[in-house]
Coordinates of C-alpha atoms in Angstrom, one line a residue:
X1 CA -19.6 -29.1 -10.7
X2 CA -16.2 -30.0 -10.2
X3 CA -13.4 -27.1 -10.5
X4 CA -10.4 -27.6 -12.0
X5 CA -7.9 -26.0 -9.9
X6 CA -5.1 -26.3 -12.1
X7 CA -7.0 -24.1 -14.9
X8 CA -8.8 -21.4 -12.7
X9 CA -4.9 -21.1 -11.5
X10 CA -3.6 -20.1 -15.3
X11 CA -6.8 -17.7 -15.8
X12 CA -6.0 -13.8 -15.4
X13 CA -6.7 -12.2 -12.4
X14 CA -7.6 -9.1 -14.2
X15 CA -9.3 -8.0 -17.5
X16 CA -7.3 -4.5 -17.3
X17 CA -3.3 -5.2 -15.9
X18 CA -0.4 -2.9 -15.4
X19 CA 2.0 -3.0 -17.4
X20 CA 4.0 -6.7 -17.6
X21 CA 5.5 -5.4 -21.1
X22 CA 5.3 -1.6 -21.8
X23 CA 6.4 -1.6 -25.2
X24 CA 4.5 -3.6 -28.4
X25 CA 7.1 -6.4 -29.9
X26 CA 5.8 -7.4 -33.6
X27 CA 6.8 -8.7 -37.1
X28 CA 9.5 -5.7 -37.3
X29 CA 11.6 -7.3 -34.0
X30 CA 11.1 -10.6 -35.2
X31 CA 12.6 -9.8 -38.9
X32 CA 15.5 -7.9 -37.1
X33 CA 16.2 -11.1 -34.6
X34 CA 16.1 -13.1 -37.5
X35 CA 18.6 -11.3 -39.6
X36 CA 21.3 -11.0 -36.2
X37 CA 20.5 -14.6 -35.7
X38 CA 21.2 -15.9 -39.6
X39 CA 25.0 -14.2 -40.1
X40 CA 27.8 -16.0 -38.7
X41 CA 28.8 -12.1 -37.1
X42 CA 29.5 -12.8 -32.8
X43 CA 26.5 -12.3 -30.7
X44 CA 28.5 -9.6 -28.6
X45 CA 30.2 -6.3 -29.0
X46 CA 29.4 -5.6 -32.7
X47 CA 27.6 -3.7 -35.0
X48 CA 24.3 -3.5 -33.7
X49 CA 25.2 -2.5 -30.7
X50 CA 27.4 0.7 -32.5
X51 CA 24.0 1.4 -34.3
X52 CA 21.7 1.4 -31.1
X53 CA 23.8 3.6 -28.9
X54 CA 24.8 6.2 -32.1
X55 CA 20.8 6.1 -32.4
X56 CA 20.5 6.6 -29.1
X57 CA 22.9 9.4 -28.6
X58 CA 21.1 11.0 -31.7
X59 CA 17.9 10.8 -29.9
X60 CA 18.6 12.0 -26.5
X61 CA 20.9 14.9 -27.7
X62 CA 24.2 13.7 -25.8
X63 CA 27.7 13.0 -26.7
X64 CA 28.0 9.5 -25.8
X65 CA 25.1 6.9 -25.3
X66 CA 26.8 3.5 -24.0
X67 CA 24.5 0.8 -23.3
X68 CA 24.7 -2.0 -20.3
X69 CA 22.8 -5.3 -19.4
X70 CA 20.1 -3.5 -17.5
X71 CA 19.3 -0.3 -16.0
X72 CA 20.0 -1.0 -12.3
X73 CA 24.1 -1.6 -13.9
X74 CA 23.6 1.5 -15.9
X75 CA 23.0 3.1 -12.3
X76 CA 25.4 1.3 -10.7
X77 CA 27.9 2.6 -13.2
X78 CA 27.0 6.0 -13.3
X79 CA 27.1 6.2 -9.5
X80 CA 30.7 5.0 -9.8
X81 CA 31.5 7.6 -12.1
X82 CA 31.1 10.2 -9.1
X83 CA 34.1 8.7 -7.4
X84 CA 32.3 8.9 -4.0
X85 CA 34.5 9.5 -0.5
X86 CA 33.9 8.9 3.0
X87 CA 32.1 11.9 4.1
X88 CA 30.5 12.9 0.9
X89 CA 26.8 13.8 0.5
X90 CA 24.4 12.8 -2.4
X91 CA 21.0 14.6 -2.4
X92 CA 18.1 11.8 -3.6
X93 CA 14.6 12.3 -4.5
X94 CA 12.5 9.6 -2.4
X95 CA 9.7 9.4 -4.5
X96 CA 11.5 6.4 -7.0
X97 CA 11.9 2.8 -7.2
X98 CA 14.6 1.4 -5.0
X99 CA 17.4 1.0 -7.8
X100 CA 18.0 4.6 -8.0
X101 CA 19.7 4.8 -5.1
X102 CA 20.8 1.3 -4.1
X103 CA 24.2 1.5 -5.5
X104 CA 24.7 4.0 -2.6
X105 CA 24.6 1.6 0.2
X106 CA 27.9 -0.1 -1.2
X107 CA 29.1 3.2 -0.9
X108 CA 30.7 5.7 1.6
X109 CA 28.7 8.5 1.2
X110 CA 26.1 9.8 3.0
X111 CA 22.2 9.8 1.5
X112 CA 19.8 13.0 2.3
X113 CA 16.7 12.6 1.1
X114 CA 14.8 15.7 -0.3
X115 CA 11.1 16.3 -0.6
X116 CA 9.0 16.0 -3.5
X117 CA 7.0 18.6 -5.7
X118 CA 2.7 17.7 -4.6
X119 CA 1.8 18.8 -8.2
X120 CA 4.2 16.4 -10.2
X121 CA 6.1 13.9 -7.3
X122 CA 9.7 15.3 -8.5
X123 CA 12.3 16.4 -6.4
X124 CA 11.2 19.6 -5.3
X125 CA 13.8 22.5 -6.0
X126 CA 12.3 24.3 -3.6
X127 CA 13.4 22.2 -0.3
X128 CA 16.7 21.5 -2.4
X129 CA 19.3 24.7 -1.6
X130 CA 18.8 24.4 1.9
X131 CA 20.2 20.5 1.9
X132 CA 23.1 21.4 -0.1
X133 CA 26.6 21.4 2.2
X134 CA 30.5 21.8 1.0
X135 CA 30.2 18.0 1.1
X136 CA 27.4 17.5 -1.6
X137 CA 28.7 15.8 -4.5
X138 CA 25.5 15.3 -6.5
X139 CA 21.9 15.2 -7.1
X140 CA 20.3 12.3 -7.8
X141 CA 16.7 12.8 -9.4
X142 CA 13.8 10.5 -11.4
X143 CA 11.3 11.8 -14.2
X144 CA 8.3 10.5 -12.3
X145 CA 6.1 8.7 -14.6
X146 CA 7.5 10.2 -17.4
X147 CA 6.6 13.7 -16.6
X148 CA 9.9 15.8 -16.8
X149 CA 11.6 17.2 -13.3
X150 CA 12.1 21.1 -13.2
X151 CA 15.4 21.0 -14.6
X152 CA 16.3 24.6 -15.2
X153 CA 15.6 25.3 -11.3
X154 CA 17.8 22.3 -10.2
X155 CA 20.9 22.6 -12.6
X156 CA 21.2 26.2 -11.7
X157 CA 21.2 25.6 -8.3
X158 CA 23.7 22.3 -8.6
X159 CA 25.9 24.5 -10.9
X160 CA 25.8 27.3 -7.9
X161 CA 27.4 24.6 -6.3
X162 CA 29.5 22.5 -8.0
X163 CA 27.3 19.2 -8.0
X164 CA 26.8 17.2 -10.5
X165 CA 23.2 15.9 -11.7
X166 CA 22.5 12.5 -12.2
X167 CA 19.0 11.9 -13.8
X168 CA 17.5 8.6 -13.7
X169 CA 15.5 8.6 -17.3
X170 CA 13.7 5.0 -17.0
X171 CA 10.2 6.5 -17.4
X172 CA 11.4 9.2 -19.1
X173 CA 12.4 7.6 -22.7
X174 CA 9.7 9.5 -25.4
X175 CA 9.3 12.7 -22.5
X176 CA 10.9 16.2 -23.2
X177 CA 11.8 19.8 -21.0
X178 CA 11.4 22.7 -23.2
X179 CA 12.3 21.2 -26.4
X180 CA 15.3 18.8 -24.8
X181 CA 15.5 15.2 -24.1
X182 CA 15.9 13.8 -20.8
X183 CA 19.5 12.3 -20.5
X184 CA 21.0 15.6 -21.7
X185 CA 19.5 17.9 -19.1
X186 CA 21.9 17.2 -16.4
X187 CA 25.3 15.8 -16.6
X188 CA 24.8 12.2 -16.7
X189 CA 21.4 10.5 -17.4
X190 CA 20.5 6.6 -16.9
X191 CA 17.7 4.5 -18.9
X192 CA 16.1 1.2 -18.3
X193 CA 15.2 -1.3 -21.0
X194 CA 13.3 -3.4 -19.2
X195 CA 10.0 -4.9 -19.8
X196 CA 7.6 -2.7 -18.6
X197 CA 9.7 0.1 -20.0
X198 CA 8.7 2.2 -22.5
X199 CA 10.7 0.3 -25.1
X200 CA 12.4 -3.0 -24.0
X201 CA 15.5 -4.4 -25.5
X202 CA 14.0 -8.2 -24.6
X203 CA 13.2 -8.0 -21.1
X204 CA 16.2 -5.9 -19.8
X205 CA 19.0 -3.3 -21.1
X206 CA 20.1 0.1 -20.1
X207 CA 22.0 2.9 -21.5
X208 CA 24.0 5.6 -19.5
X209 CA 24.4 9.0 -21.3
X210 CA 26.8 12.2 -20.7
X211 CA 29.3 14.5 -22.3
X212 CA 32.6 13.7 -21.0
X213 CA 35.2 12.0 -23.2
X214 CA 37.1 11.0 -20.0
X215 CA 33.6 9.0 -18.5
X216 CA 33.5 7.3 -22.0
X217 CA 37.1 5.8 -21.4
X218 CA 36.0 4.8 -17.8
X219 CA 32.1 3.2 -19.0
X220 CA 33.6 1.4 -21.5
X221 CA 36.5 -0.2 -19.7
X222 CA 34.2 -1.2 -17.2
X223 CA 31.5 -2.7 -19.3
X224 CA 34.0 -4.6 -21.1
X225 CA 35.5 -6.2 -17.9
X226 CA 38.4 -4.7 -17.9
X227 CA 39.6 -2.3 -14.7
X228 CA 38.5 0.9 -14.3
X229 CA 42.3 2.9 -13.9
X230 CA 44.0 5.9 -14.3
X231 CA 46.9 4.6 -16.9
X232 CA 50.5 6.1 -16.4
X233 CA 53.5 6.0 -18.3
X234 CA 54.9 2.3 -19.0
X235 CA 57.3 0.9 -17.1
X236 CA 59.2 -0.5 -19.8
X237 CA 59.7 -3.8 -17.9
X238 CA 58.4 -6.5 -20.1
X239 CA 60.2 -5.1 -23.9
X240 CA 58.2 -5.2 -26.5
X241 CA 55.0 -6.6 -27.4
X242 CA 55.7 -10.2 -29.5
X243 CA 54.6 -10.6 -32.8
X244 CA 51.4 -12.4 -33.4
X245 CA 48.7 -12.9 -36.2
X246 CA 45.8 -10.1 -37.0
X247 CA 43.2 -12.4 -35.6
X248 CA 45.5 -13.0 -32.7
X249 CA 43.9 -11.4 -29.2
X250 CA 46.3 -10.9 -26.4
X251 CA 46.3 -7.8 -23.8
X252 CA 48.8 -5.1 -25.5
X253 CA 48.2 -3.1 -22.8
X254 CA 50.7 -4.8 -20.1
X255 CA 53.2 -3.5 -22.9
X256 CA 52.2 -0.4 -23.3
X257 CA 50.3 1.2 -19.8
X258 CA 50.9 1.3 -16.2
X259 CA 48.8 2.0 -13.1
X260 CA 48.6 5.2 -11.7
X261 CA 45.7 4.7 -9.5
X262 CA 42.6 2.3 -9.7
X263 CA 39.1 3.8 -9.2
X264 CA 37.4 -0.6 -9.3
X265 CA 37.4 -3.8 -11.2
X266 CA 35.1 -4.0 -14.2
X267 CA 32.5 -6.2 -15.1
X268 CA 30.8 -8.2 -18.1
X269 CA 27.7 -5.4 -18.7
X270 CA 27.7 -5.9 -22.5
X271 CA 24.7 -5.5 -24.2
X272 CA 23.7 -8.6 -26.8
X273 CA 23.7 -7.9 -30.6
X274 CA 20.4 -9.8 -30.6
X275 CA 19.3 -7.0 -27.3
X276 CA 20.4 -4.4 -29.4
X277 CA 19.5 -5.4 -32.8
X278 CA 15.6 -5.0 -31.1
X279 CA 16.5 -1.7 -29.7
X280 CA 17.0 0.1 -32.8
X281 CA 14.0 -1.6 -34.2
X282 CA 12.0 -0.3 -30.5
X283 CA 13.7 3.0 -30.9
X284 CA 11.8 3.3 -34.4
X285 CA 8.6 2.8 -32.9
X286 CA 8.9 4.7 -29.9
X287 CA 6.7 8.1 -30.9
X288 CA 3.6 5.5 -31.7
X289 CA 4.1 3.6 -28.5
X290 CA 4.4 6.8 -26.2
X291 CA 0.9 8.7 -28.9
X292 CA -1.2 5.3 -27.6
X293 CA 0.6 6.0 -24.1
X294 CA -0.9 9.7 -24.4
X295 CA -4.3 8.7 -26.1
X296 CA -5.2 6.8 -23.0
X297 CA -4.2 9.0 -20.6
X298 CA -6.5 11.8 -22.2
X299 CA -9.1 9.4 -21.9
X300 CA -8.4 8.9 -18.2
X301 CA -8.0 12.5 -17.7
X302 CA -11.3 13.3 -19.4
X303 CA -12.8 10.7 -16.5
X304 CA -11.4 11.9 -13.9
X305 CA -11.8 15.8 -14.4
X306 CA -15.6 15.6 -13.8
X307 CA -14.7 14.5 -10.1
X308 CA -14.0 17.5 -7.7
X309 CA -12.4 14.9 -5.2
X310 CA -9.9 14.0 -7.5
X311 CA -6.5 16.2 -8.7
X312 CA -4.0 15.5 -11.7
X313 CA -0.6 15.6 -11.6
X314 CA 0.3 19.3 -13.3
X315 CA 2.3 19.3 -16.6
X316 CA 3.8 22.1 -17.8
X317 CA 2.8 23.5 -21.2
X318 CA 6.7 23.2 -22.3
X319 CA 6.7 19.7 -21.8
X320 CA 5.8 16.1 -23.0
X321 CA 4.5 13.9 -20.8
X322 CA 5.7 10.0 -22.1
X323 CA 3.2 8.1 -19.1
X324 CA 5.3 5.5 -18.1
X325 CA 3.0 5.8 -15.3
X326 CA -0.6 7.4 -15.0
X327 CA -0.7 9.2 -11.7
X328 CA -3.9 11.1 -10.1
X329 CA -5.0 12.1 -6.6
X330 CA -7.8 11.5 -4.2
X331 CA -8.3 14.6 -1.9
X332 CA -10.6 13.1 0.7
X333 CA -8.6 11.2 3.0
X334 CA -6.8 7.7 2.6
X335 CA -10.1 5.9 3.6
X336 CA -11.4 7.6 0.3
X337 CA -8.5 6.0 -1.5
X338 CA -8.2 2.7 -0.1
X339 CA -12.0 2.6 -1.3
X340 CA -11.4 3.2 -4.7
X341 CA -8.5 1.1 -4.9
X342 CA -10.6 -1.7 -3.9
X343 CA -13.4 -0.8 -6.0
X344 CA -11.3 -0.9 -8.9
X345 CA -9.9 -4.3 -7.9
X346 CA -13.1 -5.9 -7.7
X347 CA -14.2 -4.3 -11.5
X348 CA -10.9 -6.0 -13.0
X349 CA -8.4 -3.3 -12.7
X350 CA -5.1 -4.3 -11.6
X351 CA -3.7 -1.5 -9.1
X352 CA 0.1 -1.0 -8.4
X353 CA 1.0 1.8 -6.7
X354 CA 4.4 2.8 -7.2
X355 CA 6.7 3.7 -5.2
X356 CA 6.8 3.6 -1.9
X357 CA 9.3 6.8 -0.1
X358 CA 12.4 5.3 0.4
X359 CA 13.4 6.8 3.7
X360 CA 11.3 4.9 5.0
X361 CA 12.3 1.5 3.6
X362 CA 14.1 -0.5 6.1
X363 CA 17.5 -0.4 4.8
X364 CA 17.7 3.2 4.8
X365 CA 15.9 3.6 7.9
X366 CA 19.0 1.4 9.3
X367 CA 21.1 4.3 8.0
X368 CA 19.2 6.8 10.3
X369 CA 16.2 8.1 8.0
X370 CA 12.8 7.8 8.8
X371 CA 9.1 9.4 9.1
X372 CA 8.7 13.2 8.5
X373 CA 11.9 13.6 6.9
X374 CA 10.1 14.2 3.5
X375 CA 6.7 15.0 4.7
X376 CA 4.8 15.7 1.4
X377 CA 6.2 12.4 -0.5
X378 CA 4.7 10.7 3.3
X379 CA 1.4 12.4 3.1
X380 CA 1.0 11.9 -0.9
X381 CA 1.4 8.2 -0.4
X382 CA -0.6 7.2 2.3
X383 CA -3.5 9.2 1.8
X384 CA -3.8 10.6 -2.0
X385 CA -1.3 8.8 -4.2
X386 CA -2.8 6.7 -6.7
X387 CA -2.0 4.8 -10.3
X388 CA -3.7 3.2 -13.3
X389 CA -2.9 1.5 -16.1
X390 CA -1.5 3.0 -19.1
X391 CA 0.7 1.1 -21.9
X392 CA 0.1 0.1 -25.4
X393 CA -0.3 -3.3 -24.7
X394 CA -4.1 -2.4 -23.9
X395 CA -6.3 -2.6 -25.9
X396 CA -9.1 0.0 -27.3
X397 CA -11.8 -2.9 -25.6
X398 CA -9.7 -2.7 -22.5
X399 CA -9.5 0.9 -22.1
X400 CA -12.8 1.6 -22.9
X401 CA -13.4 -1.7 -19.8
X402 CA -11.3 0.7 -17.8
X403 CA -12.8 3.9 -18.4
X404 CA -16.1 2.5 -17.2
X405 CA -14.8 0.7 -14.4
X406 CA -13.0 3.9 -12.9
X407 CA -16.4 6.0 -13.7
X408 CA -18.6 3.2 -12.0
X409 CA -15.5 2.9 -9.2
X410 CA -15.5 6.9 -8.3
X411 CA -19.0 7.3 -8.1
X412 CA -19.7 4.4 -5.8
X413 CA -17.3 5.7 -3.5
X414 CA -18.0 9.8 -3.9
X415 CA -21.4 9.1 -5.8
X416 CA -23.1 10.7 -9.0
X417 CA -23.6 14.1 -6.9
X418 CA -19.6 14.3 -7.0
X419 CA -20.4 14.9 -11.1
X420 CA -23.6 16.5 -11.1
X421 CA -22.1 19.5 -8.6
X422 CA -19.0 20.0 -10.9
X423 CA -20.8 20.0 -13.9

């Protein structure tokens, strides 16, 4: 029988994927699309956009909530906002996807890494104190997976200090500490839209959320490609502004401001209306989408427990897990869990661990980090560390497909005694 390449090519790879859309676009994103789409309104800058972020403000608990093309430039902005000098420290958890920190190598401060907690893979408070210097200028952290970082400990100890916290929120969107959302814990919080995210604002989006009336002057000029200054009196030099028409756009400011110092140019980061439009709709739906998040990862858990080899992340009875990610660990040895990651690739089940410590990625191994520096994050991921699938987008066929391919999975690698002795 003759194959046709060009068709086994198209065919999926797996019957149970990771996420390649976290969030569940229907009918209700179409109608909204179609109603931006059908007034004669800009595409840019408007309404919608004032809607989302007031929504999303609402929903996180801050002040401001201004939103950005994606959430690597939400990062990028908020890093700016800590007006970073040579010789200045930033503390970063490793245990995150390389755009948390990335906007740091453009800058001139100086990374240390800090350790991870083994029971949730969040910056661990504990090895945090001792890193701090006069230097340190803030903490950068990630909600691993969803599952919420111990804020209390760390914003006591950053306010002990004078640092400021920076939390990177893009599992995070649907989690909660003690009542609170994440993105008004610490004192500026970062999401991503993008989609695998919990909600997607078509394919990418961020928003950046804080407090500060003087960071909403400074966000919004830069979003909105203008320069990110410190305005002094005006110079009077050019007279008065000329008379124009309402409609008429021209830059008043050259008439009215001077510079007293300039922090960086802007950029164009402006969310669409048509990106936005879907956020609020996605913003709507975002407790079912994170309750179908939750339902499967019971079901995993309820799997998993009966195995004595395997541990679970801990959550604390305080907080809401969202599972952006579904984390657990194998405590035999990384021949143990290279074995079950291949057994699961052969039943279907696409595995993506994620993410590799980033002190040991080569660009910041080039700026002098490297192995035992975080020693728990090291020994998590290359012998224990493990993730499954778990978004909406699955099915109750699928999950149940997964379910029994992780039972048939563990026991062909720690076989049904590894049950039978824990029951």
């Amino acid at each position: 029988m003759q194959v046709n390449e060009a068709a086994e090519s198209t065919k999926p790879r797996y019957q149970i994927p990771s996420a390649r859309r976290g969030s569940v676009v229907d009918e209700e994103d179409f109608a909204v699309l179609r109603t931006v789409l059908q007034n004669d309104l800009a595409l840019t800058a408007g309404p919608w956009r004032d809607r989302f972020e007031a929504q999303f403000a609402a929903y996180t608990g801050s002040r401001y909530a201004l939103s950005v093309t994606s959430g690597t430039v939400a990062l990028e902005i908020a890093i700016r906002l800590l007006d970073l000098q040579p010789g200045d420290e930033v503390i970063a958890t490793t245990q995150t996807f390389q755009a948390s920190i990335q906007p740091l190598l453009d800058s001139p401060a100086i990374v240390r890494f800090c350790d991870i907690d083994p029971d949730t893979l969040n910056l661990d408070p504990r090895m945090l104190e001792a890193l701090i210097t006069p230097r340190t200028k803030a903490i950068i952290l990630v909600h691993y997976g969803g599952n919420p970082a111990d804020m209390a400990k760390i914003c006591a100890i950053a306010a002990r200090h004078d640092v400021l916290v920076l939390e990177d929120c893009a599992h995070a969107l649907g989690s909660a500490y003690r009542g609170r959302r994440p993105g008004s814990l610490g004192d500026i919080g970062t999401f991503s839209f993008h989609s695998s995210k919990n909600i997607t604002t078509l394919g990418e989006g961020g928003m950046i959320t804080f407090d500060r009336d003087d960071w909403a002057v400074r966000v919004d000029r830069i979003r909105s490609n203008e320069v990110d200054m410190v305005a002094g009196p005006v110079s009077g030099i050019l007279g008065s502004p000329p008379e124009t028409l309402p409609w008429m756009k021209f830059s008043e400011a050259v008439y009215r401001e001077s510079v007293a110092g300039i922090h960086g140019a802007g950029t164009n980061a402006t969310l669409s209306e048509v990106a936005c439009a879907v956020g609020t709709v996605q913003l709507r739906k975002l407790p079912s989408l994170v309750r179908r998040r939750r339902e499967i990862a019971a079901k995993l858990d309820a799997v998993l427990g009966g195995y004595p080899q395997i541990r679970l992340p801990l959550v604390d009875p305080g907080d809401e897990h969202s599972y952006h990610l579904y984390t657990f660990f194998v405590t035999e040895g990384d021949d143990a869990r290279h074995a079950l990651v291949r057994a699961l690739d052969r039943r279907g089940v696409e595995i993506q661990l994620r993410y590799f410590p980033l002190h040991l990625t080569p660009e910041w191994q080039s700026r002098g980090h490297g192995p035992g520096e975080c020693p728990t994050a090291e020994r998590l991921w290359f012998s224990e560390h493990m993730n499954l699938p778990c978004h909406p987008n699955l099915t109750d066929t699928q999950v149940a497909l997964l379910c029994s391919a992780l039972r048939s999975s563990l026991n062909e690698v720690f076989g049904r005694r590894a049950v039978l002795s824990h029951s």
